Amino acid sequence: MRTLIRGGTVVTATGSSAADVLIDGETVAALLDPAHTGSFAGLADRSIDATGKYVIPGGIDVHTHLDMPFGGTFSADDFETGTRAAAWGGTTSLVDFAVQPKGGSLRETLDTWHAKAGGKASIDYGFHMIVSDVSEQSLKEMDILVGEGVTSFKMFMAYPGVFYATDGEILQAMQRAASSGATIMMHAENGIAIDVLVAQALASGHTDPGWHGRTRPPELEAEATARAIRLAQVTGAPLYIVHLSARQALEAVTQARDEGRNVFAETCPQYLYLSQDDLDAPEFEGSKYVCSPPVRPKDHWAHLWRGLRTNDLSIVSTDHCPFCFKEQKEMGRGDFSKIPNGMPGIEHRVDLLHQGVVDGELSLARWVEVNSTTPARMFGLYPRKGTIAPGSDADIVVYDPALRHVLSADTHHMAVDYSAYEGREVQGGAAVVMSRGEILVSDGRWHGQAGRGKFLPRGECQYLR
Ligand code: URP
Ligand code: ZN
Ligand code: ZN
């Protein structure tokens, strides 16, 4: 099957140009000068009209939690509903977190996550591995996983008793990563100090969701970020700070990058658009916005947008970890520390970031870079993914910059009963979404199939100095 996408503006991380895209089977065959496309038109079996639209590489969300056990429940989207919702929003690949249970083997955990995704995912997917139990065995298994295309390992400085790792354990895992070419991803919050603040708040009768934010202050994110950076420096491991939320943590990352270190960071739409005011919403509504690190006061937003422009923040991922308001967030009524941490967003990342273009925060090329190209290069998927070039997978979104739509639980495709952005109007939306040359979404209809998504073995981070 040959497809021609005609009349659009191709936007990549390096800029925009009027070009037509010829797709042959699963990959891009050529970018054509529209003046000469006529002579190729007969080659195509079908043509997609992209007049007035952007033609961009499909989004890559490198931080999702589908079908993830957390706090006695599971995230509400599995690989079928989550990947479908992602595709509706213009995301055509994701990298999800497999979670090592305490005492469990990394190798067996990877098999469990392969089983969760296989037969269900409609877009391509890779895995990071959460290392929650550092032992001789799991350190050895890290090397095995790298050989199987799992080249990044997440560790936690938060959640004592659950995922928390000591500095010594982190150091050992970083040494292992340094020797095998893997990246350490860090949840950087000082969980030991936070747990004291949480206990004190609860003892004083502060049980509402707003206290989730107040007991996880930015300084404890900044302290852990700086500590992780120094541990990485000692070991030589590349470090990727996940879900960075606070100005003070960004300062630590900026300093490390100015020192020339292999330190990278992502933020998420919730930290660019939501705030402590949302956590303070009455009637337990604030629980909808409970995630860690917490959404911050609004004055952090401008610093994060600046970080995205200067590349001190390289990627925007979602940290999609949805829990239903009615049955799951409810577990923390009367005790904010029992509210399952996480919020939905897999479907809206591309549009919310495009809003940054509309608002003058990001250029078009930078939008594509943080949405697709850098995620691909950071996690060893480029140039198969993350660009539109001959030989690349034809993961392509025809994006209508003029489309206006309102985000709502009534219309979204995520299997969760609320939207963190309920009623927010955004400008821009995916009109056609293709994965490896196959149309998943067009004309407002779903054409994809559960199980067509393929596992993506990944290489090393492509930014290492
Ligand atoms: O609150 C969050 N972020 N939930 C998902 C787990 C994690 O720490 O990324
Ligand atoms: Zn985390
Ligand atoms: Zn996460």
Short mmCIF file of C-alpha atoms and ligand atoms in Angstrom, two decimals, residues 63 65 97 154 243 319, ligand 3:
data_model
loop_
_atom_site.label_atom_id
_atom_site.label_comp_id
_atom_site.label_asym_id
_atom_site.label_seq_id
_atom_site.Cartn_x
_atom_site.Cartn_y
_atom_site.Cartn_z
CA HIS A 63 6.28 8.13 30.67
CA HIS A 65 1.69 3.74 33.64
CA PHE A 97 7.05 1.43 33.15
CA LYS A 154 13.59 4.16 37.09
CA HIS A 243 8.22 14.60 36.04
CA ASP A 319 3.14 10.44 33.55
ZN ZN B 3 5.26 8.11 36.61
#
